[in-house]
Amino acid sequence: MRVVTLLPSATEIVYALGVEPVGVSHECDHPPAAREKPSVNRSRVDPTASSGEINEQVAAAEESDGVYAIDHETLAELEPDLIVTQGVCDVCAVDHVVVAEAVEELGLDADVLTLDVHSLDDLFESIHRVGAAVERDERAAELVADLRDRVAAVETTATRAETAPRVAVLDWLDPVMAAGHWVPEMIEMAGGTYGMEEDGAHSRPREWKEVVEYDPEVLVAAPCGFDVAQTRENLTDLTRRPGFDDLTAVRDGRAYVMDGHHYVNRSGPRLVDTLEFLAALVHPDLFETPPRDAVVELGTVRA
């Protein structure tokens, strides 16, 4: 079966099921083999710009032709049987409507599978759906069972915690956005309290004073699409805000930079890695320290 995946999480799911896609999105970089595949889309936003500039570019793109464009010629040449896309966020990856229009325009005989993940259960259901579509049902069931076991292990360990610290996860810095979707439930699974957003809700801009009033005891900066290095380049968007140094998390040395690109904001199998990493930040006495390429203390990278 010839499969095209138009978002990084779908690419990771397909590879985890033992299927090698024939084409991917421009952002697909894991596993490393995905980087060698033809890209069938491009972004109208410069991913290397500052967080504020990217926000402005996204707004302008949404007012015109959209954030992403499909490479019709490459898509047609790949002759896919299945195209996996998403309906979660038209800023994060190619929207399913754009894909459907391209398939119709090109006259492709391809099924379009749209993933819409807002929780860990949605992720597990998506793995089953992709597994059925690529005829890897048994492998999908094995993968989901393994992931569920790891989630259960985190929840069991977290019950030993004596406190449930207030946690804030920010998935954009300018403007400040509180992470939604799967993040609230993961913080609760990890033994923390997440008062910035409801389970499954979309991430949305927040007034900085809301963060200050919430006064997180654990703060995680994990901008969407940014790894640790790019977050460091934009960190003053956060650290120069009034009252930042007075936040309990900052004063207690519990403010962190986390790789949002590969973990927090990518709704593939590695979301369970994200859960384990977050658990270690919420209760470092109960969980293993995350790898430094994924999480670092904000104080060590602060400009």
PDB file of C-alpha atoms in Angstrom:
ATOM      1  CA  MET A   1       0.000   0.000   0.000  1.00  0.00           C
ATOM      2  CA  ARG A   2       1.248   3.452  -0.951  1.00  0.00           C
ATOM      3  CA  VAL A   3       0.735   5.801   2.005  1.00  0.00           C
ATOM      4  CA  VAL A   4       1.276   9.552   2.225  1.00  0.00           C
ATOM      5  CA  THR A   5       1.335  11.116   5.699  1.00  0.00           C
ATOM      6  CA  LEU A   6       0.785  14.848   5.999  1.00  0.00           C
ATOM      7  CA  LEU A   7       1.673  15.400   9.630  1.00  0.00           C
ATOM      8  CA  PRO A   8       4.615  14.233  11.774  1.00  0.00           C
ATOM      9  CA  SER A   9       2.491  12.278  14.266  1.00  0.00           C
ATOM     10  CA  ALA A  10       0.861  10.267  11.482  1.00  0.00           C
ATOM     11  CA  THR A  11       4.284   9.527  10.024  1.00  0.00           C
ATOM     12  CA  GLU A  12       5.443   8.199  13.399  1.00  0.00           C
ATOM     13  CA  ILE A  13       2.322   6.050  13.728  1.00  0.00           C
ATOM     14  CA  VAL A  14       2.748   4.548  10.268  1.00  0.00           C
ATOM     15  CA  TYR A  15       6.409   3.724  10.843  1.00  0.00           C
ATOM     16  CA  ALA A  16       5.575   2.245  14.266  1.00  0.00           C
ATOM     17  CA  LEU A  17       3.129  -0.080  12.501  1.00  0.00           C
ATOM     18  CA  GLY A  18       5.823  -1.294  10.132  1.00  0.00           C
ATOM     19  CA  VAL A  19       4.710   0.654   7.070  1.00  0.00           C
ATOM     20  CA  GLU A  20       7.057   2.977   5.187  1.00  0.00           C
ATOM     21  CA  PRO A  21       5.267   5.981   3.653  1.00  0.00           C
ATOM     22  CA  VAL A  22       6.050   7.036   0.092  1.00  0.00           C
ATOM     23  CA  GLY A  23       5.610  10.736   0.906  1.00  0.00           C
ATOM     24  CA  VAL A  24       5.458  12.924   4.008  1.00  0.00           C
ATOM     25  CA  SER A  25       5.026  16.529   5.109  1.00  0.00           C
ATOM     26  CA  HIS A  26       7.848  19.052   5.175  1.00  0.00           C
ATOM     27  CA  GLU A  27       8.027  18.737   8.988  1.00  0.00           C
ATOM     28  CA  CYS A  28       8.319  14.956   9.227  1.00  0.00           C
ATOM     29  CA  ASP A  29      11.683  14.162  10.800  1.00  0.00           C
ATOM     30  CA  HIS A  30      11.133  11.089  12.974  1.00  0.00           C
ATOM     31  CA  PRO A  31      12.186   8.396  12.575  1.00  0.00           C
ATOM     32  CA  PRO A  32      15.236   9.742  10.681  1.00  0.00           C
ATOM     33  CA  ALA A  33      14.287   7.773   7.558  1.00  0.00           C
ATOM     34  CA  ALA A  34      11.276  10.071   7.136  1.00  0.00           C
ATOM     35  CA  ARG A  35      13.607  12.945   6.267  1.00  0.00           C
ATOM     36  CA  GLU A  36      14.559  11.179   3.052  1.00  0.00           C
ATOM     37  CA  LYS A  37      10.987  10.919   1.777  1.00  0.00           C
ATOM     38  CA  PRO A  38       9.489  13.353  -0.759  1.00  0.00           C
ATOM     39  CA  SER A  39       7.648  16.263   0.828  1.00  0.00           C
ATOM     40  CA  VAL A  40       4.193  16.848  -0.585  1.00  0.00           C
ATOM     41  CA  ASN A  41       3.477  20.186   1.037  1.00  0.00           C
ATOM     42  CA  ARG A  42       5.093  23.471   1.996  1.00  0.00           C
ATOM     43  CA  SER A  43       4.477  26.148   4.590  1.00  0.00           C
ATOM     44  CA  ARG A  44       3.802  29.806   3.849  1.00  0.00           C
ATOM     45  CA  VAL A  45       5.270  30.675   7.270  1.00  0.00           C
ATOM     46  CA  ASP A  46       8.982  30.970   8.079  1.00  0.00           C
ATOM     47  CA  PRO A  47       9.561  28.459  10.910  1.00  0.00           C
ATOM     48  CA  THR A  48      12.866  30.102  11.857  1.00  0.00           C
ATOM     49  CA  ALA A  49      11.287  33.485  12.644  1.00  0.00           C
ATOM     50  CA  SER A  50      10.627  34.708  16.183  1.00  0.00           C
ATOM     51  CA  SER A  51       7.477  33.597  17.983  1.00  0.00           C
ATOM     52  CA  GLY A  52       5.895  37.021  17.512  1.00  0.00           C
ATOM     53  CA  GLU A  53       6.762  37.141  13.812  1.00  0.00           C
ATOM     54  CA  ILE A  54       5.431  33.631  13.260  1.00  0.00           C
ATOM     55  CA  ASN A  55       2.176  34.607  14.950  1.00  0.00           C
ATOM     56  CA  GLU A  56       1.829  37.564  12.549  1.00  0.00           C
ATOM     57  CA  GLN A  57       2.685  35.417   9.511  1.00  0.00           C
ATOM     58  CA  VAL A  58       0.116  32.797  10.514  1.00  0.00           C
ATOM     59  CA  ALA A  59      -2.574  35.450  10.889  1.00  0.00           C
ATOM     60  CA  ALA A  60      -1.736  36.863   7.447  1.00  0.00           C
ATOM     61  CA  ALA A  61      -1.699  33.406   5.833  1.00  0.00           C
ATOM     62  CA  GLU A  62      -5.059  32.515   7.325  1.00  0.00           C
ATOM     63  CA  GLU A  63      -6.501  35.687   5.800  1.00  0.00           C
ATOM     64  CA  SER A  64      -5.278  34.675   2.327  1.00  0.00           C
ATOM     65  CA  ASP A  65      -4.516  31.172   0.999  1.00  0.00           C
ATOM     66  CA  GLY A  66      -3.883  29.359   4.278  1.00  0.00           C
ATOM     67  CA  VAL A  67      -0.739  28.326   6.118  1.00  0.00           C
ATOM     68  CA  TYR A  68       0.039  25.298   3.927  1.00  0.00           C
ATOM     69  CA  ALA A  69       0.051  24.470   0.238  1.00  0.00           C
ATOM     70  CA  ILE A  70      -0.044  21.015  -1.349  1.00  0.00           C
ATOM     71  CA  ASP A  71       2.571  20.150  -3.986  1.00  0.00           C
ATOM     72  CA  HIS A  72       0.079  18.784  -6.510  1.00  0.00           C
ATOM     73  CA  GLU A  73       2.722  17.515  -8.910  1.00  0.00           C
ATOM     74  CA  THR A  74       4.554  15.468  -6.265  1.00  0.00           C
ATOM     75  CA  LEU A  75       1.322  14.124  -4.791  1.00  0.00           C
ATOM     76  CA  ALA A  76       0.152  12.983  -8.213  1.00  0.00           C
ATOM     77  CA  GLU A  77       3.501  11.314  -8.966  1.00  0.00           C
ATOM     78  CA  LEU A  78       3.351   9.340  -5.704  1.00  0.00           C
ATOM     79  CA  GLU A  79      -0.028   7.804  -6.649  1.00  0.00           C
ATOM     80  CA  PRO A  80      -1.093   7.191  -3.029  1.00  0.00           C
ATOM     81  CA  ASP A  81      -3.701   4.654  -1.989  1.00  0.00           C
ATOM     82  CA  LEU A  82      -4.082   6.343   1.392  1.00  0.00           C
ATOM     83  CA  ILE A  83      -3.454   9.899   2.587  1.00  0.00           C
ATOM     84  CA  VAL A  84      -3.381  10.519   6.333  1.00  0.00           C
ATOM     85  CA  THR A  85      -4.121  14.081   7.420  1.00  0.00           C
ATOM     86  CA  GLN A  86      -5.604  15.885  10.440  1.00  0.00           C
ATOM     87  CA  GLY A  87      -8.496  18.003  11.642  1.00  0.00           C
ATOM     88  CA  VAL A  88      -7.075  19.263  14.929  1.00  0.00           C
ATOM     89  CA  CYS A  89      -5.444  22.545  13.899  1.00  0.00           C
ATOM     90  CA  ASP A  90      -4.973  24.178  10.486  1.00  0.00           C
ATOM     91  CA  VAL A  91      -1.898  25.987  11.844  1.00  0.00           C
ATOM     92  CA  CYS A  92      -0.079  22.814  12.910  1.00  0.00           C
ATOM     93  CA  ALA A  93      -0.446  20.764   9.712  1.00  0.00           C
ATOM     94  CA  VAL A  94      -2.326  20.528   6.426  1.00  0.00           C
ATOM     95  CA  ASP A  95      -6.063  20.645   7.015  1.00  0.00           C
ATOM     96  CA  HIS A  96      -8.189  17.757   5.723  1.00  0.00           C
ATOM     97  CA  VAL A  97     -10.280  20.134   3.579  1.00  0.00           C
ATOM     98  CA  VAL A  98      -7.202  21.229   1.618  1.00  0.00           C
ATOM     99  CA  VAL A  99      -6.248  17.577   1.114  1.00  0.00           C
ATOM    100  CA  ALA A 100      -9.720  16.596  -0.074  1.00  0.00           C
ATOM    101  CA  GLU A 101      -9.701  19.445  -2.591  1.00  0.00           C
ATOM    102  CA  ALA A 102      -6.308  18.333  -3.939  1.00  0.00           C
ATOM    103  CA  VAL A 103      -7.457  14.704  -4.273  1.00  0.00           C
ATOM    104  CA  GLU A 104     -10.552  15.769  -6.187  1.00  0.00           C
ATOM    105  CA  GLU A 105      -8.664  18.193  -8.418  1.00  0.00           C
ATOM    106  CA  LEU A 106      -6.036  15.577  -9.295  1.00  0.00           C
ATOM    107  CA  GLY A 107      -8.580  12.791  -9.711  1.00  0.00           C
ATOM    108  CA  LEU A 108      -6.657  10.516  -7.364  1.00  0.00           C
ATOM    109  CA  ASP A 109      -8.024   7.130  -6.378  1.00  0.00           C
ATOM    110  CA  ALA A 110      -6.956   7.554  -2.759  1.00  0.00           C
ATOM    111  CA  ASP A 111      -8.696   7.260   0.573  1.00  0.00           C
ATOM    112  CA  VAL A 112      -8.237  10.192   2.979  1.00  0.00           C
ATOM    113  CA  LEU A 113      -8.005   9.333   6.666  1.00  0.00           C
ATOM    114  CA  THR A 114      -8.421  12.305   8.996  1.00  0.00           C
ATOM    115  CA  LEU A 115      -7.024  12.097  12.543  1.00  0.00           C
ATOM    116  CA  ASP A 116      -8.508  14.367  15.199  1.00  0.00           C
ATOM    117  CA  VAL A 117      -6.602  13.868  18.448  1.00  0.00           C
ATOM    118  CA  HIS A 118      -7.440  15.831  21.597  1.00  0.00           C
ATOM    119  CA  SER A 119      -6.648  13.214  24.265  1.00  0.00           C
ATOM    120  CA  LEU A 120      -4.602  10.079  24.834  1.00  0.00           C
ATOM    121  CA  ASP A 121      -7.688   7.948  24.155  1.00  0.00           C
ATOM    122  CA  ASP A 122      -8.061   9.771  20.826  1.00  0.00           C
ATOM    123  CA  LEU A 123      -4.441   8.896  20.068  1.00  0.00           C
ATOM    124  CA  PHE A 124      -4.997   5.225  20.816  1.00  0.00           C
ATOM    125  CA  GLU A 125      -8.145   5.187  18.681  1.00  0.00           C
ATOM    126  CA  SER A 126      -6.218   6.865  15.850  1.00  0.00           C
ATOM    127  CA  ILE A 127      -3.541   4.168  15.994  1.00  0.00           C
ATOM    128  CA  HIS A 128      -6.263   1.536  15.655  1.00  0.00           C
ATOM    129  CA  ARG A 129      -7.813   3.431  12.729  1.00  0.00           C
ATOM    130  CA  VAL A 130      -4.486   3.764  10.916  1.00  0.00           C
ATOM    131  CA  GLY A 131      -3.748   0.113  11.658  1.00  0.00           C
ATOM    132  CA  ALA A 132      -7.015  -0.937  10.043  1.00  0.00           C
ATOM    133  CA  ALA A 133      -6.401   1.300   7.028  1.00  0.00           C
ATOM    134  CA  VAL A 134      -2.919  -0.148   6.380  1.00  0.00           C
ATOM    135  CA  GLU A 135      -3.894  -3.707   7.337  1.00  0.00           C
ATOM    136  CA  ARG A 136      -1.786  -3.779  10.483  1.00  0.00           C
ATOM    137  CA  ASP A 137      -4.573  -4.321  13.027  1.00  0.00           C
ATOM    138  CA  GLU A 138      -2.612  -6.741  15.180  1.00  0.00           C
ATOM    139  CA  ARG A 139       0.461  -4.543  15.334  1.00  0.00           C
ATOM    140  CA  ALA A 140      -1.735  -1.553  16.209  1.00  0.00           C
ATOM    141  CA  ALA A 141      -3.316  -3.487  19.070  1.00  0.00           C
ATOM    142  CA  GLU A 142       0.134  -4.428  20.398  1.00  0.00           C
ATOM    143  CA  LEU A 143       1.368  -0.847  20.189  1.00  0.00           C
ATOM    144  CA  VAL A 144      -1.688   0.556  21.957  1.00  0.00           C
ATOM    145  CA  ALA A 145      -1.444  -2.086  24.691  1.00  0.00           C
ATOM    146  CA  ASP A 146       2.194  -1.165  25.322  1.00  0.00           C
ATOM    147  CA  LEU A 147       1.397   2.550  25.421  1.00  0.00           C
ATOM    148  CA  ARG A 148      -1.530   2.008  27.798  1.00  0.00           C
ATOM    149  CA  ASP A 149       0.706  -0.026  30.115  1.00  0.00           C
ATOM    150  CA  ARG A 150       3.182   2.846  30.286  1.00  0.00           C
ATOM    151  CA  VAL A 151       0.401   5.343  31.012  1.00  0.00           C
ATOM    152  CA  ALA A 152      -0.922   3.106  33.788  1.00  0.00           C
ATOM    153  CA  ALA A 153       2.565   2.862  35.279  1.00  0.00           C
ATOM    154  CA  VAL A 154       2.797   6.659  35.484  1.00  0.00           C
ATOM    155  CA  GLU A 155      -0.626   6.943  37.097  1.00  0.00           C
ATOM    156  CA  THR A 156       0.196   4.242  39.638  1.00  0.00           C
ATOM    157  CA  THR A 157       3.475   5.866  40.618  1.00  0.00           C
ATOM    158  CA  ALA A 158       1.854   9.313  40.832  1.00  0.00           C
ATOM    159  CA  THR A 159      -0.572   8.056  43.491  1.00  0.00           C
ATOM    160  CA  ARG A 160       2.398   7.968  45.874  1.00  0.00           C
ATOM    161  CA  ALA A 161       2.768  11.748  45.670  1.00  0.00           C
ATOM    162  CA  GLU A 162       1.819  13.763  48.727  1.00  0.00           C
ATOM    163  CA  THR A 163       1.150  16.996  46.823  1.00  0.00           C
ATOM    164  CA  ALA A 164      -0.381  18.036  43.479  1.00  0.00           C
ATOM    165  CA  PRO A 165       1.532  21.163  42.429  1.00  0.00           C
ATOM    166  CA  ARG A 166      -0.007  23.762  40.141  1.00  0.00           C
ATOM    167  CA  VAL A 167       1.419  23.314  36.636  1.00  0.00           C
ATOM    168  CA  ALA A 168       1.359  25.594  33.591  1.00  0.00           C
ATOM    169  CA  VAL A 169       2.467  24.412  30.153  1.00  0.00           C
ATOM    170  CA  LEU A 170       2.839  27.153  27.549  1.00  0.00           C
ATOM    171  CA  ASP A 171       2.786  26.113  23.902  1.00  0.00           C
ATOM    172  CA  TRP A 172       3.409  29.621  22.561  1.00  0.00           C
ATOM    173  CA  LEU A 173       5.301  32.591  23.989  1.00  0.00           C
ATOM    174  CA  ASP A 174       4.182  35.648  21.995  1.00  0.00           C
ATOM    175  CA  PRO A 175       1.309  35.765  22.608  1.00  0.00           C
ATOM    176  CA  VAL A 176       1.335  33.447  25.611  1.00  0.00           C
ATOM    177  CA  MET A 177      -0.835  30.381  25.031  1.00  0.00           C
ATOM    178  CA  ALA A 178      -1.804  27.775  27.612  1.00  0.00           C
ATOM    179  CA  ALA A 179      -1.550  24.254  26.232  1.00  0.00           C
ATOM    180  CA  GLY A 180      -4.823  22.394  25.872  1.00  0.00           C
ATOM    181  CA  HIS A 181      -5.826  19.172  24.086  1.00  0.00           C
ATOM    182  CA  TRP A 182      -4.042  16.237  25.811  1.00  0.00           C
ATOM    183  CA  VAL A 183      -1.880  18.333  28.161  1.00  0.00           C
ATOM    184  CA  PRO A 184      -4.393  18.937  30.992  1.00  0.00           C
ATOM    185  CA  GLU A 185      -5.174  15.226  31.388  1.00  0.00           C
ATOM    186  CA  MET A 186      -1.505  14.292  31.241  1.00  0.00           C
ATOM    187  CA  ILE A 187      -0.637  16.721  34.024  1.00  0.00           C
ATOM    188  CA  GLU A 188      -3.404  15.219  36.144  1.00  0.00           C
ATOM    189  CA  MET A 189      -2.201  11.686  35.337  1.00  0.00           C
ATOM    190  CA  ALA A 190       1.278  12.786  36.420  1.00  0.00           C
ATOM    191  CA  GLY A 191      -0.003  13.907  39.805  1.00  0.00           C
ATOM    192  CA  GLY A 192      -0.255  17.630  39.165  1.00  0.00           C
ATOM    193  CA  THR A 193      -3.011  20.241  39.056  1.00  0.00           C
ATOM    194  CA  TYR A 194      -3.695  21.976  35.746  1.00  0.00           C
ATOM    195  CA  GLY A 195      -5.819  25.072  36.155  1.00  0.00           C
ATOM    196  CA  MET A 196      -4.945  26.811  32.891  1.00  0.00           C
ATOM    197  CA  GLU A 197      -7.243  24.886  30.551  1.00  0.00           C
ATOM    198  CA  GLU A 198      -9.876  22.139  30.418  1.00  0.00           C
ATOM    199  CA  ASP A 199      -9.210  18.590  29.194  1.00  0.00           C
ATOM    200  CA  GLY A 200      -9.437  18.403  25.406  1.00  0.00           C
ATOM    201  CA  ALA A 201      -9.873  22.150  24.885  1.00  0.00           C
ATOM    202  CA  HIS A 202      -7.965  23.926  22.129  1.00  0.00           C
ATOM    203  CA  SER A 203      -4.880  25.859  23.128  1.00  0.00           C
ATOM    204  CA  ARG A 204      -5.651  29.578  23.163  1.00  0.00           C
ATOM    205  CA  PRO A 205      -3.992  32.926  23.866  1.00  0.00           C
ATOM    206  CA  ARG A 206      -4.083  34.076  27.487  1.00  0.00           C
ATOM    207  CA  GLU A 207      -3.408  37.372  29.183  1.00  0.00           C
ATOM    208  CA  TRP A 208      -0.071  37.229  30.991  1.00  0.00           C
ATOM    209  CA  LYS A 209      -1.758  38.423  34.167  1.00  0.00           C
ATOM    210  CA  GLU A 210      -3.747  35.162  34.178  1.00  0.00           C
ATOM    211  CA  VAL A 211      -0.500  33.206  34.395  1.00  0.00           C
ATOM    212  CA  VAL A 212       0.785  35.487  37.143  1.00  0.00           C
ATOM    213  CA  GLU A 213      -2.451  35.119  39.122  1.00  0.00           C
ATOM    214  CA  TYR A 214      -2.380  31.349  38.674  1.00  0.00           C
ATOM    215  CA  ASP A 215       1.239  31.396  39.933  1.00  0.00           C
ATOM    216  CA  PRO A 216       2.358  27.936  38.756  1.00  0.00           C
ATOM    217  CA  GLU A 217       4.591  25.890  40.986  1.00  0.00           C
ATOM    218  CA  VAL A 218       5.906  24.116  37.882  1.00  0.00           C
ATOM    219  CA  LEU A 219       6.242  26.014  34.598  1.00  0.00           C
ATOM    220  CA  VAL A 220       7.021  24.391  31.245  1.00  0.00           C
ATOM    221  CA  ALA A 221       7.758  26.416  28.100  1.00  0.00           C
ATOM    222  CA  ALA A 222       7.137  24.169  25.094  1.00  0.00           C
ATOM    223  CA  PRO A 223       6.232  26.264  22.037  1.00  0.00           C
ATOM    224  CA  CYS A 224       4.591  24.386  19.189  1.00  0.00           C
ATOM    225  CA  GLY A 225       7.154  23.534  16.518  1.00  0.00           C
ATOM    226  CA  PHE A 226      10.123  24.699  18.608  1.00  0.00           C
ATOM    227  CA  ASP A 227      12.840  22.418  19.928  1.00  0.00           C
ATOM    228  CA  VAL A 228      14.898  23.385  22.976  1.00  0.00           C
ATOM    229  CA  ALA A 229      17.380  25.460  20.953  1.00  0.00           C
ATOM    230  CA  GLN A 230      14.706  27.510  19.165  1.00  0.00           C
ATOM    231  CA  THR A 231      12.826  28.069  22.412  1.00  0.00           C
ATOM    232  CA  ARG A 232      16.034  29.395  23.927  1.00  0.00           C
ATOM    233  CA  GLU A 233      16.294  31.921  21.085  1.00  0.00           C
ATOM    234  CA  ASN A 234      12.807  33.200  21.914  1.00  0.00           C
ATOM    235  CA  LEU A 235      12.940  32.868  25.688  1.00  0.00           C
ATOM    236  CA  THR A 236      12.972  36.600  26.406  1.00  0.00           C
ATOM    237  CA  ASP A 237       9.390  36.702  25.067  1.00  0.00           C
ATOM    238  CA  LEU A 238       8.600  35.001  28.350  1.00  0.00           C
ATOM    239  CA  THR A 239      11.319  36.017  30.813  1.00  0.00           C
ATOM    240  CA  ARG A 240      10.982  39.774  30.249  1.00  0.00           C
ATOM    241  CA  ARG A 241       7.308  39.805  31.160  1.00  0.00           C
ATOM    242  CA  PRO A 242       6.444  41.661  34.368  1.00  0.00           C
ATOM    243  CA  GLY A 243       6.299  39.388  37.370  1.00  0.00           C
ATOM    244  CA  PHE A 244       8.053  36.462  35.682  1.00  0.00           C
ATOM    245  CA  ASP A 245      10.850  36.323  38.269  1.00  0.00           C
ATOM    246  CA  ASP A 246       8.289  36.352  41.060  1.00  0.00           C
ATOM    247  CA  LEU A 247       6.471  33.210  39.891  1.00  0.00           C
ATOM    248  CA  THR A 248       6.777  30.415  42.436  1.00  0.00           C
ATOM    249  CA  ALA A 249       8.090  28.033  39.761  1.00  0.00           C
ATOM    250  CA  VAL A 250      10.870  30.446  38.812  1.00  0.00           C
ATOM    251  CA  ARG A 251      11.843  31.264  42.401  1.00  0.00           C
ATOM    252  CA  ASP A 252      11.959  27.554  43.292  1.00  0.00           C
ATOM    253  CA  GLY A 253      13.976  26.573  40.208  1.00  0.00           C
ATOM    254  CA  ARG A 254      11.100  24.548  38.739  1.00  0.00           C
ATOM    255  CA  ALA A 255      10.740  26.328  35.402  1.00  0.00           C
ATOM    256  CA  TYR A 256      11.721  24.302  32.345  1.00  0.00           C
ATOM    257  CA  VAL A 257      12.154  24.393  28.584  1.00  0.00           C
ATOM    258  CA  MET A 258      10.786  21.314  26.843  1.00  0.00           C
ATOM    259  CA  ASP A 259      11.006  20.212  23.213  1.00  0.00           C
ATOM    260  CA  GLY A 260       7.536  21.098  21.991  1.00  0.00           C
ATOM    261  CA  HIS A 261       8.269  20.120  18.395  1.00  0.00           C
ATOM    262  CA  HIS A 262       8.982  16.444  19.036  1.00  0.00           C
ATOM    263  CA  TYR A 263       7.021  15.833  22.214  1.00  0.00           C
ATOM    264  CA  VAL A 264       4.406  18.103  23.775  1.00  0.00           C
ATOM    265  CA  ASN A 265       2.708  19.204  20.555  1.00  0.00           C
ATOM    266  CA  ARG A 266       3.083  16.082  18.411  1.00  0.00           C
ATOM    267  CA  SER A 267       0.141  13.728  18.879  1.00  0.00           C
ATOM    268  CA  GLY A 268       1.861  10.475  17.991  1.00  0.00           C
ATOM    269  CA  PRO A 269       3.140   7.525  20.047  1.00  0.00           C
ATOM    270  CA  ARG A 270       5.775   9.721  21.714  1.00  0.00           C
ATOM    271  CA  LEU A 271       3.020  11.545  23.592  1.00  0.00           C
ATOM    272  CA  VAL A 272       3.526   8.823  26.184  1.00  0.00           C
ATOM    273  CA  ASP A 273       7.202   9.837  26.389  1.00  0.00           C
ATOM    274  CA  THR A 274       5.895  13.360  26.996  1.00  0.00           C
ATOM    275  CA  LEU A 275       3.706  12.098  29.832  1.00  0.00           C
ATOM    276  CA  GLU A 276       6.707  10.413  31.443  1.00  0.00           C
ATOM    277  CA  PHE A 277       8.830  13.551  31.063  1.00  0.00           C
ATOM    278  CA  LEU A 278       6.110  15.780  32.533  1.00  0.00           C
ATOM    279  CA  ALA A 279       5.669  13.385  35.445  1.00  0.00           C
ATOM    280  CA  ALA A 280       9.371  13.768  36.216  1.00  0.00           C
ATOM    281  CA  LEU A 281       9.008  17.555  36.312  1.00  0.00           C
ATOM    282  CA  VAL A 282       5.923  17.426  38.514  1.00  0.00           C
ATOM    283  CA  HIS A 283       7.332  14.816  40.911  1.00  0.00           C
ATOM    284  CA  PRO A 284      11.105  14.513  40.417  1.00  0.00           C
ATOM    285  CA  ASP A 285      11.365  12.356  43.516  1.00  0.00           C
ATOM    286  CA  LEU A 286       9.194   9.656  41.940  1.00  0.00           C
ATOM    287  CA  PHE A 287      10.249   9.576  38.281  1.00  0.00           C
ATOM    288  CA  GLU A 288      13.473   9.370  36.291  1.00  0.00           C
ATOM    289  CA  THR A 289      15.010  12.621  35.025  1.00  0.00           C
ATOM    290  CA  PRO A 290      14.131  13.283  31.349  1.00  0.00           C
ATOM    291  CA  PRO A 291      16.921  13.342  28.741  1.00  0.00           C
ATOM    292  CA  ARG A 292      18.569  16.734  28.275  1.00  0.00           C
ATOM    293  CA  ASP A 293      17.751  16.883  24.593  1.00  0.00           C
ATOM    294  CA  ALA A 294      14.066  16.913  25.586  1.00  0.00           C
ATOM    295  CA  VAL A 295      13.984  18.969  28.801  1.00  0.00           C
ATOM    296  CA  VAL A 296      16.331  21.458  30.451  1.00  0.00           C
ATOM    297  CA  GLU A 297      15.947  23.775  33.427  1.00  0.00           C
ATOM    298  CA  LEU A 298      14.999  27.216  32.210  1.00  0.00           C
ATOM    299  CA  GLY A 299      17.643  28.801  34.389  1.00  0.00           C
ATOM    300  CA  THR A 300      20.428  26.982  32.526  1.00  0.00           C
ATOM    301  CA  VAL A 301      19.368  28.350  29.120  1.00  0.00           C
ATOM    302  CA  ARG A 302      18.066  31.761  30.136  1.00  0.00           C
ATOM    303  CA  ALA A 303      19.508  34.562  28.076  1.00  0.00           C
TER     304      ALA A 303
END
